[in-house]
Coordinates of C-alpha atoms in Angstrom, one line a residue:
Chain E
M1 CA -27.6 8.0 -14.6
N2 CA -25.0 10.5 -15.4
K3 CA -25.9 11.8 -18.9
I4 CA -22.7 13.5 -19.5
G5 CA -20.9 10.4 -18.8
Y6 CA -17.7 11.3 -17.1
P7 CA -16.7 9.3 -14.0
L8 CA -17.6 11.5 -11.1
G9 CA -18.2 14.4 -13.4
S10 CA -14.6 15.1 -14.0
G11 CA -14.5 17.1 -17.3
P12 CA -15.5 17.9 -20.9
A13 CA -15.3 15.9 -24.1
F14 CA -11.6 15.4 -24.3
T15 CA -11.6 13.3 -21.1
A16 CA -13.9 10.7 -22.6
V17 CA -10.9 8.7 -23.1
H18 CA -8.9 9.4 -19.8
G19 CA -7.0 7.6 -17.4
N20 CA -8.5 8.4 -14.0
P21 CA -12.0 7.3 -13.3
S22 CA -11.7 9.3 -10.0
G23 CA -11.6 12.5 -11.9
R24 CA -8.4 13.6 -10.4
G25 CA -5.8 14.7 -12.7
A26 CA -8.1 16.0 -15.6
A27 CA -6.6 19.5 -15.9
L28 CA -3.0 18.3 -15.8
E29 CA -4.0 15.6 -18.2
K30 CA -5.4 18.0 -20.7
D31 CA -2.3 20.1 -20.5
I32 CA -0.1 17.2 -21.2
N33 CA -2.4 15.9 -24.0
D34 CA -2.3 19.3 -25.6
S35 CA 1.5 19.5 -25.4
N36 CA 1.7 16.1 -27.0
V37 CA -0.4 17.1 -29.9
W38 CA 1.8 20.2 -30.4
Y39 CA 5.0 18.1 -30.0
R40 CA 3.7 15.6 -32.5
E41 CA 2.7 18.3 -35.0
T42 CA 5.9 20.0 -34.8
G43 CA 7.9 16.6 -35.2
R44 CA 9.6 17.0 -31.9
A45 CA 8.4 13.8 -30.2
L46 CA 5.9 11.0 -30.6
I47 CA 4.2 10.6 -27.3
Y48 CA 0.6 9.4 -26.6
K49 CA -1.7 8.9 -23.7
K50 CA -2.8 5.4 -23.6
P51 CA -6.5 4.7 -23.7
T52 CA -8.2 3.9 -20.3
P53 CA -8.5 0.1 -19.9
I54 CA -12.1 -0.9 -19.8
Q55 CA -13.5 -4.3 -19.3
V56 CA -16.4 -4.9 -21.6
V57 CA -19.1 -7.2 -20.4
N58 CA -22.0 -6.8 -22.7
V59 CA -22.2 -5.6 -26.4
D60 CA -25.3 -5.0 -28.4
Y61 CA -25.3 -5.3 -32.2
P62 CA -28.1 -3.1 -33.6
K63 CA -28.8 -3.7 -37.3
R64 CA -27.3 -1.1 -39.6
S65 CA -25.5 0.7 -36.7
R66 CA -22.3 0.2 -34.9
A67 CA -21.7 -2.1 -32.0
R68 CA -22.8 -0.5 -28.7
I69 CA -21.3 -1.4 -25.5
T70 CA -24.1 -1.7 -22.8
E71 CA -22.2 -2.9 -19.8
A72 CA -18.5 -2.2 -19.1
Y73 CA -16.2 -1.3 -16.1
Y74 CA -13.1 0.8 -15.6
R75 CA -10.0 -1.4 -14.9
T76 CA -6.9 -0.5 -13.0
P77 CA -4.1 0.4 -15.6
S78 CA -1.2 -2.1 -15.3
T79 CA 1.3 0.6 -16.4
T80 CA 1.7 4.3 -16.7
D81 CA -0.5 6.7 -18.6
Y82 CA 2.0 8.1 -21.2
N83 CA 4.7 6.6 -23.4
G84 CA 6.5 7.2 -26.7
V85 CA 9.8 8.0 -28.4
Y86 CA 11.8 11.2 -28.1
R87 CA 15.4 11.7 -29.6
G88 CA 15.5 8.0 -30.2
K89 CA 14.8 7.2 -26.6
Y90 CA 11.7 5.4 -25.1
I91 CA 9.9 7.8 -22.8
D92 CA 7.4 6.6 -20.1
F93 CA 5.7 8.7 -17.4
E94 CA 2.9 9.1 -15.0
A95 CA 1.1 12.4 -14.3
K96 CA -0.6 13.2 -10.9
E97 CA -2.1 16.3 -9.5
T98 CA -3.0 16.9 -5.9
R99 CA -5.0 19.5 -4.0
N100 CA -2.9 18.9 -0.9
A101 CA -1.2 22.3 -0.1
T102 CA 2.1 21.2 1.2
S103 CA 2.7 17.5 0.3
F104 CA 2.1 14.8 -2.2
P105 CA 0.1 11.7 -0.9
L106 CA 2.0 8.5 -1.8
S107 CA -1.4 6.7 -2.2
M108 CA -1.7 8.4 -5.6
I109 CA 1.2 6.2 -6.9
H110 CA 0.3 2.5 -7.3
P111 CA 2.8 -0.2 -6.6
H112 CA 2.5 -1.6 -10.2
Q113 CA 3.5 1.8 -11.6
I114 CA 6.5 1.9 -9.5
K115 CA 7.4 -1.7 -10.7
H116 CA 6.8 -0.7 -14.3
L117 CA 9.0 2.5 -14.1
E118 CA 11.8 0.5 -12.5
Q119 CA 11.6 -2.0 -15.5
V120 CA 11.7 1.0 -17.9
K121 CA 15.0 2.1 -16.4
R122 CA 16.3 -1.5 -16.5
H123 CA 15.6 -1.6 -20.3
G124 CA 17.3 1.6 -21.1
G125 CA 14.3 3.8 -21.2
I126 CA 13.5 7.2 -19.6
G127 CA 10.9 7.2 -16.9
F128 CA 9.7 10.1 -14.9
F129 CA 6.7 11.6 -13.0
I130 CA 4.9 14.9 -13.6
I131 CA 3.4 16.0 -10.3
R132 CA 1.3 19.1 -9.9
F133 CA 0.3 20.9 -6.7
I134 CA -2.9 22.5 -7.8
R135 CA -3.3 25.0 -5.0
Q136 CA 0.2 26.3 -5.3
D137 CA 0.1 26.1 -9.2
K138 CA 3.4 24.3 -9.3
T139 CA 4.1 21.5 -11.6
F140 CA 7.4 19.4 -11.4
L141 CA 9.1 16.7 -13.4
V142 CA 10.9 14.2 -11.3
D143 CA 13.1 11.3 -12.4
A144 CA 11.4 8.2 -11.6
P145 CA 14.2 6.3 -9.9
C146 CA 14.8 9.4 -7.8
L147 CA 11.2 9.6 -6.6
I148 CA 11.1 5.8 -6.1
E149 CA 14.2 5.9 -4.0
K150 CA 12.5 8.6 -1.8
I151 CA 9.2 6.6 -1.6
R152 CA 11.2 3.5 -0.4
E153 CA 13.2 5.6 2.3
T154 CA 10.4 7.6 3.8
E155 CA 8.3 6.6 6.7
H156 CA 5.6 9.1 5.9
S157 CA 2.5 8.8 3.8
S158 CA 3.3 11.8 1.7
I159 CA 6.3 13.8 0.4
P160 CA 6.6 17.5 1.1
L161 CA 6.5 20.0 -1.6
S162 CA 9.9 21.2 -0.6
W163 CA 11.4 17.8 -1.7
F164 CA 10.0 18.4 -5.2
T165 CA 11.4 21.9 -5.2
E166 CA 14.8 20.5 -4.4
H167 CA 14.8 17.2 -6.6
G168 CA 12.4 18.1 -9.5
V169 CA 12.5 20.4 -12.4
P170 CA 9.7 23.0 -12.3
L171 CA 7.6 23.1 -15.5
Q172 CA 6.5 26.4 -16.9
E173 CA 3.0 26.8 -18.4
G174 CA 2.6 28.5 -21.8
L175 CA 0.5 28.5 -24.9
Y176 CA 2.6 26.3 -27.2
P177 CA 3.2 23.8 -25.8
R178 CA 0.8 24.2 -22.9
L179 CA 3.4 22.4 -20.6
A180 CA 6.9 22.4 -22.0
Y181 CA 8.0 19.2 -20.2
L182 CA 10.5 18.2 -22.9
Q183 CA 12.7 21.0 -21.9
A184 CA 12.9 19.4 -18.5
V185 CA 13.6 16.0 -20.2
D186 CA 16.4 17.7 -22.1
A187 CA 17.9 19.1 -18.9
L188 CA 17.6 15.9 -17.0
Y189 CA 18.5 13.2 -19.6
F190 CA 20.3 14.8 -22.6
K191 CA 22.6 17.2 -20.9
E192 CA 25.8 15.6 -22.2
V193 CA 24.3 15.6 -25.7
E194 CA 23.7 19.3 -25.9
Chain X
M1 CA -27.7 -8.9 -26.7
N2 CA -24.5 -10.9 -26.8
K3 CA -24.1 -12.0 -23.1
I4 CA -20.6 -13.0 -23.5
G5 CA -19.7 -9.6 -24.7
Y6 CA -17.1 -10.1 -27.3
P7 CA -17.5 -8.2 -30.5
L8 CA -18.7 -10.8 -33.1
G9 CA -18.0 -13.6 -30.6
S10 CA -14.2 -13.3 -31.1
G11 CA -12.8 -15.2 -28.1
P12 CA -12.4 -15.9 -24.4
A13 CA -11.7 -13.5 -21.5
F14 CA -8.3 -12.2 -22.5
T15 CA -9.8 -10.4 -25.5
A16 CA -12.0 -8.3 -23.3
V17 CA -9.5 -5.7 -23.8
H18 CA -8.6 -6.1 -27.4
G19 CA -7.9 -4.0 -30.3
N20 CA -10.2 -5.3 -32.9
P21 CA -14.0 -5.1 -32.6
S22 CA -14.3 -7.0 -35.8
G23 CA -12.9 -10.1 -34.0
R24 CA -10.1 -10.6 -36.6
G25 CA -6.7 -10.9 -35.2
A26 CA -7.7 -12.6 -32.0
A27 CA -5.6 -15.7 -32.1
L28 CA -2.4 -13.7 -33.2
E29 CA -3.2 -11.2 -30.6
K30 CA -3.3 -13.9 -27.9
D31 CA 0.1 -15.3 -29.2
I32 CA 1.7 -11.8 -29.0
N33 CA 0.2 -11.0 -25.6
D34 CA 1.4 -14.4 -24.2
S35 CA 4.8 -13.8 -25.6
N36 CA 4.9 -10.2 -24.1
V37 CA 4.0 -11.6 -20.6
W38 CA 6.8 -14.1 -21.0
Y39 CA 9.4 -11.4 -22.3
R40 CA 8.4 -9.1 -19.4
E41 CA 8.8 -11.9 -16.8
T42 CA 12.1 -13.0 -18.0
G43 CA 13.4 -9.4 -18.1
R44 CA 13.9 -9.5 -22.0
A45 CA 11.7 -6.6 -23.0
L46 CA 8.9 -4.3 -21.7
I47 CA 6.2 -4.4 -24.4
Y48 CA 2.4 -4.0 -23.9
K49 CA -0.7 -4.1 -26.0
K50 CA -2.4 -0.8 -25.6
P51 CA -6.0 -0.9 -24.4
T52 CA -8.7 -0.5 -27.0
P53 CA -9.9 3.0 -27.1
I54 CA -13.5 3.2 -26.0
Q55 CA -15.8 6.3 -26.1
V56 CA -17.8 6.4 -22.9
V57 CA -21.2 8.1 -23.2
N58 CA -23.0 7.0 -20.2
V59 CA -21.9 5.9 -16.7
D60 CA -24.1 4.7 -13.9
Y61 CA -23.0 5.2 -10.2
P62 CA -24.8 2.6 -8.0
K63 CA -24.4 3.2 -4.3
R64 CA -21.8 1.0 -2.7
S65 CA -20.5 -0.5 -5.9
R66 CA -18.2 0.6 -8.7
A67 CA -19.0 2.7 -11.6
R68 CA -20.9 1.0 -14.4
I69 CA -20.6 2.1 -17.9
T70 CA -24.0 1.7 -19.6
E71 CA -23.3 3.2 -23.1
A72 CA -20.1 3.2 -25.0
Y73 CA -18.6 2.7 -28.3
Y74 CA -15.3 1.3 -29.8
R75 CA -13.2 4.0 -31.3
T76 CA -10.6 3.7 -34.2
P77 CA -7.2 3.6 -32.6
S78 CA -5.0 6.5 -33.7
T79 CA -1.8 4.5 -33.4
T80 CA -0.7 0.9 -33.4
D81 CA -1.6 -1.8 -31.0
Y82 CA 1.7 -2.5 -29.4
N83 CA 4.6 -0.5 -28.1
G84 CA 7.3 -0.6 -25.5
V85 CA 11.2 -0.8 -24.9
Y86 CA 13.7 -3.5 -26.0
R87 CA 17.5 -3.2 -25.6
G88 CA 17.2 0.4 -25.0
K89 CA 15.1 1.0 -28.3
Y90 CA 11.6 2.2 -28.6
I91 CA 9.6 -0.6 -30.2
D92 CA 6.2 -0.1 -32.1
F93 CA 4.2 -2.4 -34.1
E94 CA 0.9 -3.5 -35.5
A95 CA -0.4 -7.1 -35.9
K96 CA -2.8 -8.4 -38.4
E97 CA -4.0 -11.9 -39.6
T98 CA -5.8 -12.7 -42.6
R99 CA -7.9 -15.7 -43.9
N100 CA -6.9 -15.0 -47.5
A101 CA -4.9 -17.8 -48.7
T102 CA -2.3 -16.1 -51.1
S103 CA -2.3 -12.3 -50.3
F104 CA -2.6 -9.8 -47.6
P105 CA -5.5 -7.3 -48.1
L106 CA -4.2 -3.7 -47.8
S107 CA -7.5 -2.5 -46.4
M108 CA -6.4 -4.1 -43.2
I109 CA -3.8 -1.4 -42.6
H110 CA -5.2 2.1 -41.8
P111 CA -3.6 5.3 -43.2
H112 CA -3.1 6.6 -39.7
Q113 CA -1.0 3.6 -38.8
I114 CA 1.2 4.1 -41.8
K115 CA 1.6 7.7 -40.8
H116 CA 2.3 6.7 -37.2
L117 CA 4.9 4.1 -38.1
E118 CA 6.7 6.6 -40.4
Q119 CA 7.0 8.9 -37.5
V120 CA 8.3 6.2 -35.3
K121 CA 11.3 5.7 -37.8
R122 CA 11.8 9.4 -38.0
H123 CA 12.2 9.7 -34.2
G124 CA 14.6 6.8 -34.0
G125 CA 12.2 4.1 -32.9
I126 CA 11.8 0.6 -34.5
G127 CA 8.6 -0.1 -36.2
F128 CA 7.3 -3.2 -37.8
F129 CA 4.3 -5.3 -38.8
I130 CA 3.5 -8.9 -37.7
I131 CA 1.3 -10.4 -40.5
R132 CA -0.2 -13.9 -40.3
F133 CA -1.7 -15.9 -43.0
I134 CA -4.0 -18.2 -41.0
R135 CA -4.8 -20.8 -43.6
Q136 CA -1.1 -21.3 -44.5
D137 CA -0.2 -21.1 -40.8
K138 CA 2.7 -18.6 -41.7
T139 CA 3.6 -15.6 -39.8
F140 CA 6.1 -12.8 -40.8
L141 CA 7.7 -9.9 -39.2
V142 CA 8.2 -7.1 -41.7
D143 CA 10.1 -3.9 -41.2
A144 CA 7.5 -1.0 -41.3
P145 CA 9.3 1.3 -43.8
C146 CA 9.8 -1.8 -46.1
L147 CA 6.1 -2.7 -46.1
I148 CA 5.0 0.9 -46.4
E149 CA 7.2 1.5 -49.4
K150 CA 5.6 -1.6 -51.0
I151 CA 2.2 -0.3 -50.2
R152 CA 3.0 3.0 -51.9
E153 CA 4.4 1.3 -55.0
T154 CA 1.7 -1.3 -55.7
E155 CA -1.3 -0.7 -57.8
H156 CA -3.1 -3.7 -56.3
S157 CA -5.3 -3.9 -53.3
S158 CA -3.3 -6.7 -51.7
I159 CA 0.3 -7.9 -51.4
P160 CA 1.1 -11.6 -52.3
L161 CA 2.3 -14.0 -49.8
S162 CA 5.4 -14.4 -51.8
W163 CA 6.5 -10.9 -51.1
F164 CA 6.3 -11.6 -47.4
T165 CA 8.5 -14.8 -48.0
E166 CA 11.0 -12.7 -49.7
H167 CA 11.0 -9.5 -47.5
G168 CA 9.8 -10.7 -44.1
V169 CA 11.2 -12.7 -41.4
P170 CA 9.3 -16.0 -40.7
L171 CA 8.3 -16.4 -37.0
Q172 CA 8.3 -19.8 -35.4
E173 CA 5.5 -20.7 -33.0
G174 CA 6.6 -22.4 -29.8
L175 CA 5.7 -22.7 -26.1
Y176 CA 7.9 -20.1 -24.4
P177 CA 7.5 -17.6 -25.9
R178 CA 4.5 -18.5 -27.9
L179 CA 5.8 -16.4 -30.8
A180 CA 9.4 -15.5 -30.6
Y181 CA 9.2 -12.3 -32.5
L182 CA 12.2 -10.6 -30.6
Q183 CA 14.4 -13.1 -32.4
A184 CA 13.4 -11.5 -35.7
V185 CA 13.8 -8.1 -34.2
D186 CA 17.4 -9.0 -33.3
A187 CA 18.1 -10.2 -36.8
L188 CA 16.6 -7.3 -38.4
Y189 CA 17.6 -4.3 -36.2
F190 CA 20.5 -5.4 -34.0
K191 CA 22.7 -7.3 -36.5
E192 CA 25.7 -5.1 -36.0
V193 CA 25.6 -5.3 -32.2
E194 CA 25.7 -9.0 -31.9

């Protein structure tokens, strides 16, 4: 029994509702969540992380206290982790971080996430990935259709860091917001509007 | 111990990931979820119910089997139940059903949901409520800013059914989709585009 309660001991309290039972992605996730709070509070965008889907099997109803779930399991999310609205547009993205030094393992992206982001594009929404190389301390925002095309083309099981340097927008870490990813969204998707 | 595991015995398997631990709203929720599947499969819209937020306190890691959550609690959602993209627009809504015969109790709508739907409007998204009167077998789609204005104005703790008849769009129940709520969205928000 893990009294702290995080899947594979992945982090502090804010990750109690997180998207990755394996524990990977927790630091990037915190950066994005903090940025989303800042973006919401400054009225810039309305973007949330979706709760982790959990399958509830047993619930206990003690008298005079709230329902207690006593058996439940993590489910595989059917979509991406984040969505919302920015400058009138539907925004949808997935964030992943890897400890691999020189390439991003494609096994980290699920087929249903690819399918979902293709549908986002088809319906007129904006879809992208935020990919972090932890050891290099580099984070990129990449257009979803662009990365998906690369995934379809490649015969390898990973995509080199150099591809992200070429096709992604590097994200700067700061204080407010923690990760200014909407700057990259402006640059990629709202260029003609500026 | 409730072996079936649904809060207050509210329904079959599809509600294992549902938004309302009190069990209210389960039939309407199923209608909307089924409609969303149909809308997705026919390429009409990409709208999902968000998973119910659950606070995980304890997780067990049995060898050779998946992580088992042994203590967790339902959390109050900070936003609405449904969002997605339709005709290039961000869509966001909350669904509620009541057994009250003649009026809708305002206690069913939380202040944070009102605040959230006001922000949706501010960011250029489309926000609404789907309200069902179970005993009358009537379901309405109401523009969020319109209902919120009424909530702010009224001195009563509920809004009469007649108000919904006047200001809402009645939703027809059918087979495919179960609840054709996008027809009402077209009528309310895309009139000029038709």
